[in-house]
mmCIF file of C-alpha atoms in Angstrom:
data_model
loop_
_atom_site.group_PDB
_atom_site.id
_atom_site.type_symbol
_atom_site.label_atom_id
_atom_site.label_comp_id
_atom_site.label_asym_id
_atom_site.label_seq_id
_atom_site.Cartn_x
_atom_site.Cartn_y
_atom_site.Cartn_z
ATOM 1 C CA MET A 265 -128.469 2.101 6.938
ATOM 2 C CA SER A 266 -130.507 4.586 4.484
ATOM 3 C CA VAL A 267 -129.509 4.663 0.605
ATOM 4 C CA ALA A 268 -127.661 7.522 1.432
ATOM 5 C CA GLY A 269 -125.856 6.403 3.710
ATOM 6 C CA TYR A 270 -124.692 3.459 1.689
ATOM 7 C CA ILE A 271 -123.666 6.803 -1.282
ATOM 8 C CA LYS A 272 -122.041 8.752 1.668
ATOM 9 C CA ASN A 273 -119.912 5.271 2.123
ATOM 10 C CA VAL A 274 -119.174 4.148 -1.616
ATOM 11 C CA LEU A 275 -117.782 8.421 -1.704
ATOM 12 C CA MET A 276 -115.636 8.670 1.597
ATOM 13 C CA VAL A 277 -114.300 5.554 -0.461
ATOM 14 C CA SER A 278 -113.762 7.018 -3.969
ATOM 15 C CA ARG A 279 -111.814 9.879 -2.208
ATOM 16 C CA ARG A 280 -109.941 7.660 -0.686
ATOM 17 C CA GLU A 281 -109.092 6.307 -3.679
ATOM 18 C CA VAL A 282 -109.043 9.077 -5.915
ATOM 19 C CA GLY A 283 -105.971 9.703 -3.094
ATOM 20 C CA ILE A 284 -104.104 6.600 -3.643
ATOM 21 C CA MET A 285 -104.403 7.082 -7.062
ATOM 22 C CA VAL A 286 -102.942 10.878 -7.769
ATOM 23 C CA SER A 287 -100.348 9.859 -5.018
ATOM 24 C CA ASN A 288 -98.765 6.678 -6.683
ATOM 25 C CA PRO A 289 -97.461 7.317 -10.401
ATOM 26 C CA MET A 290 -98.156 3.136 -11.527
ATOM 27 C CA TYR A 291 -101.579 4.254 -11.338
ATOM 28 C CA TRP A 292 -100.831 7.162 -13.718
ATOM 29 C CA PHE A 293 -98.877 5.201 -16.131
ATOM 30 C CA CYS A 294 -100.715 1.982 -16.440
ATOM 31 C CA MET A 295 -103.807 3.947 -16.399
ATOM 32 C CA VAL A 296 -103.233 6.290 -19.228
ATOM 33 C CA VAL A 297 -99.326 7.440 -19.976
ATOM 34 C CA PHE A 298 -99.439 3.439 -21.236
ATOM 35 C CA PRO A 299 -102.753 3.136 -22.725
ATOM 36 C CA LEU A 300 -102.100 6.419 -24.641
ATOM 37 C CA LEU A 301 -98.096 5.457 -25.809
ATOM 38 C CA THR A 302 -99.879 1.831 -27.346
ATOM 39 C CA MET A 303 -102.924 3.855 -28.996
ATOM 40 C CA PHE A 304 -100.821 6.515 -31.019
ATOM 41 C CA PHE A 305 -97.582 3.640 -31.510
ATOM 42 C CA PHE A 306 -99.752 1.244 -33.076
ATOM 43 C CA THR A 307 -101.767 3.440 -35.124
ATOM 44 C CA SER A 308 -99.238 5.227 -36.669
ATOM 45 C CA LEU A 309 -96.577 2.288 -37.124
ATOM 46 C CA MET A 310 -99.849 1.271 -39.713
ATOM 47 C CA ASP A 311 -100.624 4.703 -40.572
ATOM 48 C CA SER A 312 -99.904 3.468 -44.551
ATOM 49 C CA GLY A 313 -102.686 0.845 -44.405
ATOM 50 C CA GLN A 314 -100.407 -1.583 -45.231
ATOM 51 C CA PRO A 315 -96.718 -2.068 -46.401
ATOM 52 C CA GLN A 316 -95.297 -1.252 -49.811
ATOM 53 C CA ASP A 317 -92.444 -1.100 -51.693
ATOM 54 C CA MET A 318 -91.186 -4.486 -49.597
ATOM 55 C CA PRO A 319 -87.413 -5.437 -51.008
ATOM 56 C CA VAL A 320 -87.333 -8.240 -54.213
ATOM 57 C CA GLY A 321 -85.073 -9.807 -55.281
ATOM 58 C CA VAL A 322 -84.545 -10.725 -59.342
ATOM 59 C CA VAL A 323 -82.238 -14.164 -60.914
ATOM 60 C CA ASP A 324 -83.183 -13.510 -64.972
ATOM 61 C CA LEU A 325 -80.761 -15.199 -66.690
ATOM 62 C CA ASP A 326 -83.380 -15.318 -69.891
ATOM 63 C CA ASN A 327 -82.098 -11.090 -70.126
ATOM 64 C CA THR A 328 -84.510 -10.365 -73.391
ATOM 65 C CA SER A 329 -87.041 -8.087 -73.365
ATOM 66 C CA THR A 330 -90.016 -10.220 -72.214
ATOM 67 C CA SER A 331 -88.625 -10.517 -69.096
ATOM 68 C CA ARG A 332 -87.666 -7.332 -68.132
ATOM 69 C CA LYS A 333 -90.901 -6.371 -68.936
ATOM 70 C CA LEU A 334 -92.108 -8.795 -66.268
ATOM 71 C CA ILE A 335 -89.273 -7.707 -63.381
ATOM 72 C CA ARG A 336 -90.389 -3.408 -64.303
ATOM 73 C CA ASN A 337 -93.792 -4.309 -63.871
ATOM 74 C CA LEU A 338 -92.927 -6.300 -60.493
ATOM 75 C CA ASP A 339 -91.093 -3.221 -59.200
ATOM 76 C CA ALA A 340 -94.319 -1.096 -60.017
ATOM 77 C CA PHE A 341 -96.647 -2.886 -57.906
ATOM 78 C CA GLN A 342 -96.792 -1.165 -54.741
ATOM 79 C CA THR A 343 -95.797 -3.865 -52.375
ATOM 80 C CA SER A 344 -92.468 -4.944 -54.392
ATOM 81 C CA ARG A 345 -89.310 -3.059 -54.865
ATOM 82 C CA VAL A 346 -87.206 -4.788 -56.386
ATOM 83 C CA VAL A 347 -83.440 -3.880 -55.086
ATOM 84 C CA ALA A 348 -81.236 -6.705 -56.066
ATOM 85 C CA ARG A 349 -79.874 -9.288 -59.316
ATOM 86 C CA TYR A 350 -78.165 -12.421 -58.477
ATOM 87 C CA GLU A 351 -76.759 -14.222 -60.729
ATOM 88 C CA SER A 352 -78.095 -17.213 -59.036
ATOM 89 C CA VAL A 353 -80.201 -19.047 -57.373
ATOM 90 C CA ALA A 354 -78.150 -19.939 -54.135
ATOM 91 C CA GLU A 355 -76.747 -15.841 -53.897
ATOM 92 C CA ALA A 356 -80.946 -15.035 -53.964
ATOM 93 C CA ARG A 357 -81.649 -17.502 -51.133
ATOM 94 C CA ALA A 358 -79.262 -16.421 -49.542
ATOM 95 C CA ALA A 359 -79.815 -13.070 -49.216
ATOM 96 C CA ILE A 360 -83.707 -13.769 -48.118
ATOM 97 C CA GLN A 361 -81.552 -15.578 -45.142
ATOM 98 C CA ARG A 362 -79.361 -12.727 -44.428
ATOM 99 C CA ASN A 363 -83.071 -10.755 -44.352
ATOM 100 C CA GLU A 364 -82.105 -8.736 -47.592
ATOM 101 C CA ILE A 365 -84.969 -9.477 -49.519
ATOM 102 C CA TYR A 366 -88.360 -10.773 -48.225
ATOM 103 C CA ALA A 367 -88.392 -12.627 -51.889
ATOM 104 C CA PHE A 368 -87.045 -13.513 -55.401
ATOM 105 C CA ILE A 369 -88.418 -14.680 -59.094
ATOM 106 C CA TYR A 370 -86.501 -16.847 -61.515
ATOM 107 C CA ILE A 371 -87.000 -16.335 -64.554
ATOM 108 C CA PRO A 372 -84.378 -19.686 -66.606
ATOM 109 C CA LYS A 373 -82.788 -18.713 -69.602
ATOM 110 C CA GLY A 374 -85.110 -19.723 -72.767
ATOM 111 C CA THR A 375 -88.229 -18.427 -71.090
ATOM 112 C CA ALA A 376 -89.301 -16.132 -73.302
ATOM 113 C CA GLY A 377 -88.704 -18.350 -76.798
ATOM 114 C CA LYS A 378 -90.245 -21.196 -74.691
ATOM 115 C CA LEU A 379 -93.604 -18.442 -74.523
ATOM 116 C CA LEU A 380 -93.316 -17.770 -77.761
ATOM 117 C CA SER A 381 -93.908 -21.764 -79.314
ATOM 118 C CA SER A 382 -96.600 -22.202 -76.586
ATOM 119 C CA ARG A 383 -93.876 -24.326 -74.841
ATOM 120 C CA GLN A 384 -95.043 -23.523 -71.465
ATOM 121 C CA PRO A 385 -92.019 -22.251 -69.818
ATOM 122 C CA LYS A 386 -91.329 -22.488 -66.340
ATOM 123 C CA ILE A 387 -90.445 -19.469 -64.515
ATOM 124 C CA SER A 388 -90.541 -19.774 -60.040
ATOM 125 C CA PHE A 389 -90.814 -17.600 -57.593
ATOM 126 C CA TYR A 390 -89.487 -18.036 -53.733
ATOM 127 C CA TYR A 391 -90.795 -15.665 -50.944
ATOM 128 C CA SER A 392 -90.663 -16.138 -46.983
ATOM 129 C CA LEU A 393 -92.867 -16.655 -44.678
ATOM 130 C CA THR A 394 -90.891 -15.481 -41.658
ATOM 131 C CA SER A 395 -92.747 -12.526 -41.866
ATOM 132 C CA LEU A 396 -96.495 -13.888 -42.251
ATOM 133 C CA THR A 397 -97.802 -10.399 -43.670
ATOM 134 C CA SER A 398 -95.239 -9.294 -46.126
ATOM 135 C CA GLY A 399 -94.843 -13.117 -47.419
ATOM 136 C CA ALA A 400 -98.775 -13.276 -48.106
ATOM 137 C CA LEU A 401 -98.981 -9.984 -50.100
ATOM 138 C CA LEU A 402 -95.624 -10.263 -51.774
ATOM 139 C CA PHE A 403 -97.120 -14.358 -53.139
ATOM 140 C CA ARG A 404 -99.415 -12.170 -54.339
ATOM 141 C CA ASP A 405 -97.412 -10.099 -56.206
ATOM 142 C CA LEU A 406 -95.607 -12.777 -57.358
ATOM 143 C CA LYS A 407 -98.145 -15.048 -58.429
ATOM 144 C CA THR A 408 -100.210 -11.774 -60.127
ATOM 145 C CA ILE A 409 -96.934 -11.070 -62.699
ATOM 146 C CA SER A 410 -96.223 -14.387 -63.223
ATOM 147 C CA THR A 411 -99.577 -15.132 -65.165
ATOM 148 C CA LEU A 412 -100.012 -11.354 -66.634
ATOM 149 C CA GLY A 413 -96.759 -12.433 -68.038
ATOM 150 C CA SER A 414 -98.186 -15.292 -70.064
ATOM 151 C CA ALA A 415 -101.107 -13.755 -71.079
ATOM 152 C CA SER A 416 -99.401 -10.860 -72.632
ATOM 153 C CA VAL A 417 -97.524 -13.294 -74.651
ATOM 154 C CA ALA A 418 -100.471 -14.701 -75.706
ATOM 155 C CA GLN A 419 -102.220 -11.377 -76.407
ATOM 156 C CA ALA A 420 -99.635 -10.848 -78.603
ATOM 157 C CA ALA A 421 -100.501 -14.591 -80.426
ATOM 158 C CA MET A 422 -103.363 -14.737 -80.679
ATOM 159 C CA SER A 423 -103.582 -10.515 -82.232
ATOM 160 C CA ALA A 424 -101.241 -12.048 -84.633
ATOM 161 C CA ARG A 425 -103.642 -15.073 -85.724
ATOM 162 C CA GLY A 426 -106.413 -11.771 -86.553
ATOM 163 C CA TYR A 427 -108.455 -13.131 -83.138
ATOM 164 C CA THR A 428 -110.538 -9.267 -82.629
ATOM 165 C CA PRO A 429 -109.680 -8.178 -78.757
ATOM 166 C CA GLU A 430 -113.537 -9.749 -77.343
ATOM 167 C CA GLN A 431 -112.251 -13.136 -78.091
ATOM 168 C CA ILE A 432 -109.029 -12.493 -76.570
ATOM 169 C CA LYS A 433 -110.731 -11.210 -73.365
ATOM 170 C CA THR A 434 -112.851 -14.031 -73.426
ATOM 171 C CA PHE A 435 -110.134 -17.140 -74.257
ATOM 172 C CA LEU A 436 -107.975 -15.238 -71.219
ATOM 173 C CA GLN A 437 -110.152 -15.033 -68.548
ATOM 174 C CA PRO A 438 -113.077 -16.735 -69.629
ATOM 175 C CA ILE A 439 -114.618 -16.312 -66.142
ATOM 176 C CA LEU A 440 -115.176 -12.984 -65.093
ATOM 177 C CA ILE A 441 -114.729 -12.345 -61.463
ATOM 178 C CA ASP A 442 -116.552 -9.189 -59.621
ATOM 179 C CA LEU A 443 -114.321 -8.926 -56.420
ATOM 180 C CA HIS A 444 -116.076 -6.573 -53.532
ATOM 181 C CA GLN A 445 -114.365 -6.660 -49.820
ATOM 182 C CA PRO A 446 -116.951 -4.918 -48.037
ATOM 183 C CA SER A 447 -116.045 -2.454 -44.855
ATOM 184 C CA ASN A 448 -112.713 -2.117 -45.760
ATOM 185 C CA PRO A 449 -112.045 -1.941 -49.498
ATOM 186 C CA TRP A 450 -108.247 -0.936 -48.794
ATOM 187 C CA THR A 451 -106.939 -3.615 -47.155
ATOM 188 C CA ASN A 452 -106.291 -1.599 -44.362
ATOM 189 C CA TYR A 453 -103.542 -3.263 -42.169
ATOM 190 C CA ASN A 454 -104.136 -0.703 -39.567
ATOM 191 C CA VAL A 455 -107.742 -0.616 -39.078
ATOM 192 C CA TYR A 456 -107.618 -4.977 -39.129
ATOM 193 C CA LEU A 457 -105.010 -4.784 -35.632
ATOM 194 C CA SER A 458 -105.021 -1.409 -34.160
ATOM 195 C CA THR A 459 -108.824 -1.913 -33.294
ATOM 196 C CA VAL A 460 -107.795 -5.091 -30.802
ATOM 197 C CA LEU A 461 -104.492 -4.623 -30.219
ATOM 198 C CA VAL A 462 -104.978 -1.206 -28.674
ATOM 199 C CA PRO A 463 -108.090 -1.932 -26.847
ATOM 200 C CA GLY A 464 -106.329 -5.864 -25.555
ATOM 201 C CA MET A 465 -103.326 -3.353 -24.247
ATOM 202 C CA ILE A 466 -106.167 -1.297 -22.524
ATOM 203 C CA MET A 467 -108.081 -4.510 -20.864
ATOM 204 C CA LEU A 468 -104.227 -5.392 -19.854
ATOM 205 C CA PHE A 469 -103.425 -2.943 -18.194
ATOM 206 C CA ALA A 470 -106.958 -2.744 -16.353
ATOM 207 C CA PHE A 471 -106.226 -6.707 -15.319
ATOM 208 C CA LEU A 472 -103.692 -5.618 -13.831
ATOM 209 C CA ILE A 473 -104.464 -1.995 -12.188
ATOM 210 C CA THR A 474 -107.243 -3.881 -10.803
ATOM 211 C CA ALA A 475 -105.270 -6.518 -8.789
ATOM 212 C CA TYR A 476 -102.962 -4.069 -7.507
ATOM 213 C CA SER A 477 -104.992 -2.427 -6.189
ATOM 214 C CA LEU A 478 -106.488 -4.529 -4.231
ATOM 215 C CA GLY A 479 -103.358 -5.802 -3.847
ATOM 216 C CA THR A 480 -101.432 -3.302 -2.038
ATOM 217 C CA GLU A 481 -104.560 -3.131 0.347
ATOM 218 C CA LEU A 482 -102.969 -5.665 1.929
ATOM 219 C CA LYS A 483 -98.988 -5.480 1.347
ATOM 220 C CA PHE A 484 -99.212 -2.261 2.755
ATOM 221 C CA CYS A 485 -102.243 -3.455 5.286
ATOM 222 C CA ARG A 486 -104.925 -1.063 4.480
ATOM 223 C CA SER A 487 -107.336 -3.449 3.920
ATOM 224 C CA LYS A 488 -109.042 -3.333 7.101
ATOM 225 C CA HIS A 489 -108.990 0.836 7.407
ATOM 226 C CA TRP A 490 -110.340 0.686 4.053
ATOM 227 C CA LEU A 491 -113.399 -1.858 4.973
ATOM 228 C CA ALA A 492 -114.275 0.826 8.064
ATOM 229 C CA LEU A 493 -114.980 3.661 5.615
ATOM 230 C CA SER A 494 -117.580 1.149 4.262
ATOM 231 C CA GLY A 495 -119.291 0.132 7.333
ATOM 232 C CA ASN A 496 -117.781 -3.098 6.827
ATOM 233 C CA ASN A 497 -119.419 -3.469 3.581
ATOM 234 C CA MET A 498 -117.990 -5.330 0.895
ATOM 235 C CA PRO A 499 -119.689 -4.088 -2.202
ATOM 236 C CA VAL A 500 -119.377 -0.502 -1.408
ATOM 237 C CA ALA A 501 -116.084 -1.110 -0.789
ATOM 238 C CA MET A 502 -115.072 -2.680 -3.654
ATOM 239 C CA ALA A 503 -117.663 -0.012 -5.386
ATOM 240 C CA GLY A 504 -116.223 2.895 -3.792
ATOM 241 C CA LYS A 505 -112.954 1.687 -4.939
ATOM 242 C CA ILE A 506 -113.596 0.797 -8.705
ATOM 243 C CA ILE A 507 -115.823 3.872 -9.894
ATOM 244 C CA PRO A 508 -112.335 5.906 -9.882
ATOM 245 C CA GLN A 509 -110.644 3.307 -12.011
ATOM 246 C CA THR A 510 -113.371 3.116 -14.385
ATOM 247 C CA ILE A 511 -114.159 6.591 -14.626
ATOM 248 C CA VAL A 512 -110.383 6.954 -15.657
ATOM 249 C CA PHE A 513 -110.566 3.892 -17.655
ATOM 250 C CA LEU A 514 -113.328 4.965 -19.558
ATOM 251 C CA ALA A 515 -111.765 8.703 -20.804
ATOM 252 C CA VAL A 516 -108.712 6.613 -22.031
ATOM 253 C CA THR A 517 -111.545 3.844 -24.227
ATOM 254 C CA TYR A 518 -113.686 6.945 -25.638
ATOM 255 C CA GLY A 519 -110.222 8.648 -26.388
ATOM 256 C CA TYR A 520 -108.915 5.854 -28.221
ATOM 257 C CA MET A 521 -112.660 5.505 -30.329
ATOM 258 C CA TYR A 522 -112.955 9.271 -30.999
ATOM 259 C CA TYR A 523 -109.833 9.080 -32.179
ATOM 260 C CA VAL A 524 -109.733 6.033 -34.761
ATOM 261 C CA TYR A 525 -113.141 6.712 -35.810
ATOM 262 C CA GLY A 526 -113.769 10.143 -35.529
ATOM 263 C CA ILE A 527 -110.078 11.822 -36.650
ATOM 264 C CA LEU A 528 -108.906 8.521 -38.485
ATOM 265 C CA ASP A 529 -111.935 7.462 -39.960
ATOM 266 C CA PHE A 530 -111.927 4.014 -39.571
ATOM 267 C CA PRO A 531 -115.031 2.370 -41.412
ATOM 268 C CA HIS A 532 -117.896 2.181 -38.238
ATOM 269 C CA PRO A 533 -121.012 1.510 -39.898
ATOM 270 C CA GLY A 534 -122.882 -0.153 -37.120
ATOM 271 C CA GLY A 535 -122.492 3.835 -35.450
ATOM 272 C CA MET A 536 -122.263 5.770 -32.214
ATOM 273 C CA VAL A 537 -124.478 3.250 -30.125
ATOM 274 C CA PRO A 538 -121.926 -0.580 -30.761
ATOM 275 C CA ILE A 539 -119.375 1.979 -29.826
ATOM 276 C CA VAL A 540 -120.031 3.038 -26.559
ATOM 277 C CA LEU A 541 -121.364 0.185 -25.473
ATOM 278 C CA SER A 542 -118.868 -1.728 -26.263
ATOM 279 C CA GLY A 543 -116.749 0.393 -24.813
ATOM 280 C CA LEU A 544 -118.080 0.017 -21.434
ATOM 281 C CA LEU A 545 -118.504 -3.593 -21.086
ATOM 282 C CA MET A 546 -114.584 -3.921 -22.074
ATOM 283 C CA VAL A 547 -113.320 -1.680 -19.102
ATOM 284 C CA LEU A 548 -116.402 -2.889 -16.586
ATOM 285 C CA ALA A 549 -115.971 -6.842 -18.159
ATOM 286 C CA SER A 550 -111.686 -6.176 -17.675
ATOM 287 C CA GLN A 551 -112.076 -4.848 -14.428
ATOM 288 C CA GLY A 552 -114.906 -7.470 -12.971
ATOM 289 C CA PHE A 553 -111.953 -10.317 -14.069
ATOM 290 C CA GLY A 554 -109.572 -8.539 -12.184
ATOM 291 C CA VAL A 555 -111.267 -8.331 -9.250
ATOM 292 C CA PHE A 556 -112.621 -12.436 -9.582
ATOM 293 C CA ILE A 557 -108.872 -13.157 -10.118
ATOM 294 C CA PHE A 558 -107.693 -11.434 -6.792
ATOM 295 C CA GLY A 559 -110.499 -13.177 -5.428
ATOM 296 C CA LEU A 560 -109.457 -17.047 -6.227
ATOM 297 C CA MET A 561 -105.870 -16.392 -5.098
ATOM 298 C CA PRO A 562 -105.350 -13.338 -2.740
ATOM 299 C CA SER A 563 -102.135 -12.250 -3.808
ATOM 300 C CA LEU A 564 -100.004 -9.403 -5.241
ATOM 301 C CA ARG A 565 -98.072 -11.352 -7.088
ATOM 302 C CA LEU A 566 -99.647 -14.215 -8.172
ATOM 303 C CA SER A 567 -102.745 -12.370 -9.371
ATOM 304 C CA MET A 568 -101.211 -10.474 -11.391
ATOM 305 C CA SER A 569 -99.147 -12.799 -12.637
ATOM 306 C CA THR A 570 -102.382 -14.397 -13.766
ATOM 307 C CA CYS A 571 -103.734 -11.584 -14.855
ATOM 308 C CA SER A 572 -101.252 -10.717 -17.258
ATOM 309 C CA LEU A 573 -100.947 -14.578 -18.960
ATOM 310 C CA TRP A 574 -104.696 -14.272 -19.517
ATOM 311 C CA ALA A 575 -104.257 -11.092 -21.130
ATOM 312 C CA VAL A 576 -101.070 -11.623 -23.479
ATOM 313 C CA LEU A 577 -103.246 -15.020 -24.403
ATOM 314 C CA SER A 578 -106.330 -12.711 -25.033
ATOM 315 C CA PHE A 579 -104.441 -11.367 -28.620
ATOM 316 C CA SER A 580 -103.897 -15.362 -29.533
ATOM 317 C CA MET A 581 -107.575 -16.926 -28.660
ATOM 318 C CA ALA A 582 -109.689 -13.198 -29.760
ATOM 319 C CA GLY A 583 -109.300 -14.994 -34.004
ATOM 320 C CA SER A 584 -108.243 -10.942 -35.415
ATOM 321 C CA ALA A 585 -104.934 -12.870 -36.503
ATOM 322 C CA PHE A 586 -105.859 -16.342 -36.999
ATOM 323 C CA PRO A 587 -109.465 -17.634 -37.121
ATOM 324 C CA VAL A 588 -111.333 -19.066 -33.997
ATOM 325 C CA MET A 589 -113.399 -20.894 -36.221
ATOM 326 C CA GLY A 590 -110.410 -22.936 -37.389
ATOM 327 C CA MET A 591 -108.815 -23.736 -34.252
ATOM 328 C CA ASP A 592 -110.016 -27.320 -32.235
ATOM 329 C CA GLY A 593 -112.862 -27.928 -30.475
ATOM 330 C CA ALA A 594 -110.710 -27.126 -27.468
ATOM 331 C CA LEU A 595 -109.865 -23.861 -28.237
ATOM 332 C CA GLN A 596 -113.083 -22.890 -29.493
ATOM 333 C CA SER A 597 -114.535 -23.504 -26.000
ATOM 334 C CA LEU A 598 -112.041 -21.818 -24.276
ATOM 335 C CA SER A 599 -111.822 -18.660 -26.248
ATOM 336 C CA TRP A 600 -115.188 -17.835 -24.603
ATOM 337 C CA LEU A 601 -113.263 -17.278 -21.244
ATOM 338 C CA PHE A 602 -111.117 -14.510 -22.600
ATOM 339 C CA PRO A 603 -113.063 -10.739 -22.678
ATOM 340 C CA LEU A 604 -111.104 -9.087 -25.568
ATOM 341 C CA ARG A 605 -112.315 -12.530 -27.788
ATOM 342 C CA HIS A 606 -116.198 -11.222 -26.915
ATOM 343 C CA TYR A 607 -115.183 -7.247 -27.533
ATOM 344 C CA PHE A 608 -113.751 -8.140 -30.847
ATOM 345 C CA MET A 609 -116.287 -9.848 -31.941
ATOM 346 C CA ILE A 610 -119.110 -7.131 -30.960
ATOM 347 C CA TYR A 611 -116.444 -5.077 -32.788
ATOM 348 C CA GLN A 612 -116.587 -6.997 -36.105
ATOM 349 C CA GLN A 613 -120.242 -7.762 -35.986
ATOM 350 C CA ALA A 614 -122.570 -4.461 -34.640
ATOM 351 C CA ILE A 615 -119.467 -1.811 -35.289
ATOM 352 C CA PHE A 616 -117.412 -2.211 -38.237
ATOM 353 C CA ASN A 617 -119.992 -4.962 -40.520
ATOM 354 C CA GLY A 618 -122.841 -2.835 -39.508
ATOM 355 C CA PHE A 619 -124.958 -5.637 -38.042
ATOM 356 C CA PRO A 620 -127.853 -5.372 -35.847
ATOM 357 C CA LEU A 621 -126.397 -5.181 -32.388
ATOM 358 C CA VAL A 622 -128.709 -8.769 -30.852
ATOM 359 C CA ASP A 623 -126.591 -10.601 -33.713
ATOM 360 C CA ALA A 624 -123.993 -9.936 -30.385
ATOM 361 C CA MET A 625 -126.202 -10.720 -28.368
ATOM 362 C CA PRO A 626 -124.285 -13.756 -27.052
ATOM 363 C CA HIS A 627 -120.781 -11.787 -26.479
ATOM 364 C CA ILE A 628 -122.934 -8.879 -25.230
ATOM 365 C CA VAL A 629 -124.206 -10.801 -22.065
ATOM 366 C CA ALA A 630 -120.315 -12.385 -21.987
ATOM 367 C CA LEU A 631 -119.421 -9.400 -21.129
ATOM 368 C CA ALA A 632 -122.036 -8.878 -18.347
ATOM 369 C CA VAL A 633 -120.992 -11.833 -17.106
ATOM 370 C CA PHE A 634 -117.667 -10.848 -16.473
ATOM 371 C CA ALA A 635 -118.201 -7.473 -15.011
ATOM 372 C CA LEU A 636 -120.251 -9.055 -12.316
ATOM 373 C CA LEU A 637 -118.100 -12.057 -11.381
ATOM 374 C CA PRO A 638 -117.118 -10.187 -8.327
ATOM 375 C CA LEU A 639 -120.270 -10.808 -6.724
ATOM 376 C CA ALA A 640 -118.835 -14.666 -6.733
ATOM 377 C CA VAL A 641 -115.903 -13.612 -4.514
ATOM 378 C CA LEU A 642 -116.863 -10.844 -2.530
ATOM 379 C CA PRO A 643 -117.166 -13.049 0.643
ATOM 380 C CA LYS A 644 -113.656 -15.072 0.653
ATOM 381 C CA LEU A 645 -112.317 -11.080 -0.951
ATOM 382 C CA LYS A 646 -113.798 -9.972 2.797
ATOM 383 C CA LYS A 647 -112.472 -12.768 4.525
ATOM 384 C CA ALA A 648 -108.972 -12.452 3.394
ATOM 385 C CA MET A 649 -109.113 -8.667 3.490
ATOM 386 C CA LEU A 650 -109.515 -8.863 7.257
ATOM 387 C CA ASN A 651 -107.440 -12.396 8.305
ATOM 388 C CA TYR A 652 -104.674 -12.531 5.369
ATOM 389 C CA VAL A 653 -101.016 -11.787 6.348
ATOM 390 C CA TYR A 654 -99.560 -10.336 3.206
ATOM 391 C CA ILE A 655 -95.781 -12.992 3.130
ATOM 392 C CA PRO A 656 -93.304 -10.457 1.164
#
């Protein structure tokens, strides 16, 4: 058959696939509605950048001007808000257990007196790590306020003894820290999380729809007609089926990228080339993985279940919440089997940090391999489409 004949058959299969997609609401919900809802949900959920005014309690048994100043300074932090005062540590601990506060600071009686007499008093702070983000941010605030409290007293004492401001500064902070947070100096959690959660959800829907579209050919006894339109050529049949889905997923993916990088102005010093390339590879790799899984197990329920499991595990194995380099060696090796991991590394290296694309080349190649995986199962897939009998 000539090239024109192959193209004609691909177009015929694609026209048929478009008709199926238009008539079946499942495609519209999984390819357009749910990805868009996911995109707006996650980006609006964290639109403030990081949690603010998280509830904190106070147990102030000293009740002096020094302790009250510490509490006012704690309340002035952006992420902390003092909402309650308690008579004892037991009451404050019970409040944490009731989820009324995330942390509390305990200032024992005599704290100010010991500070002024240089007897090194002890104050305690307790925080809940049930929520990792809130616990880490409140730990930072509580530790900072404790350090600043002792420093202010030392500053007053040294000033009374005639030390110059420069001498006091050198004594209190002998090493000056010059801190820089490249790419995301605002510690904006929306930038950190939405850029992996939303693509992960799009990949999940691509996994499922790819397996679903193949499984329904068997379920509704349409597989032989599908192959007949392609001239019994499995690559042509697969290309005709996948192309319309690819176009829709690419439109949704690039719409998401325009929204976060163009409208929300997420940092992207790497420019447009890695953004466009990563979106294309993400969609093709997701569809290739879905076809491969269905080719291995040509069952609608089993293939969709496997795709769902793999997509959910991808969020843990991507390395956005817990670094892969901190995992066990076996898990580090296993992470290469998850397309989301490679997309995240391309985003992190080439888009977020602006490194050359060549630095992310292993992950680009890995996504290309995922996109080509269907070639390994096309013969088995053709056999299944011709001979497999669907069992409800």
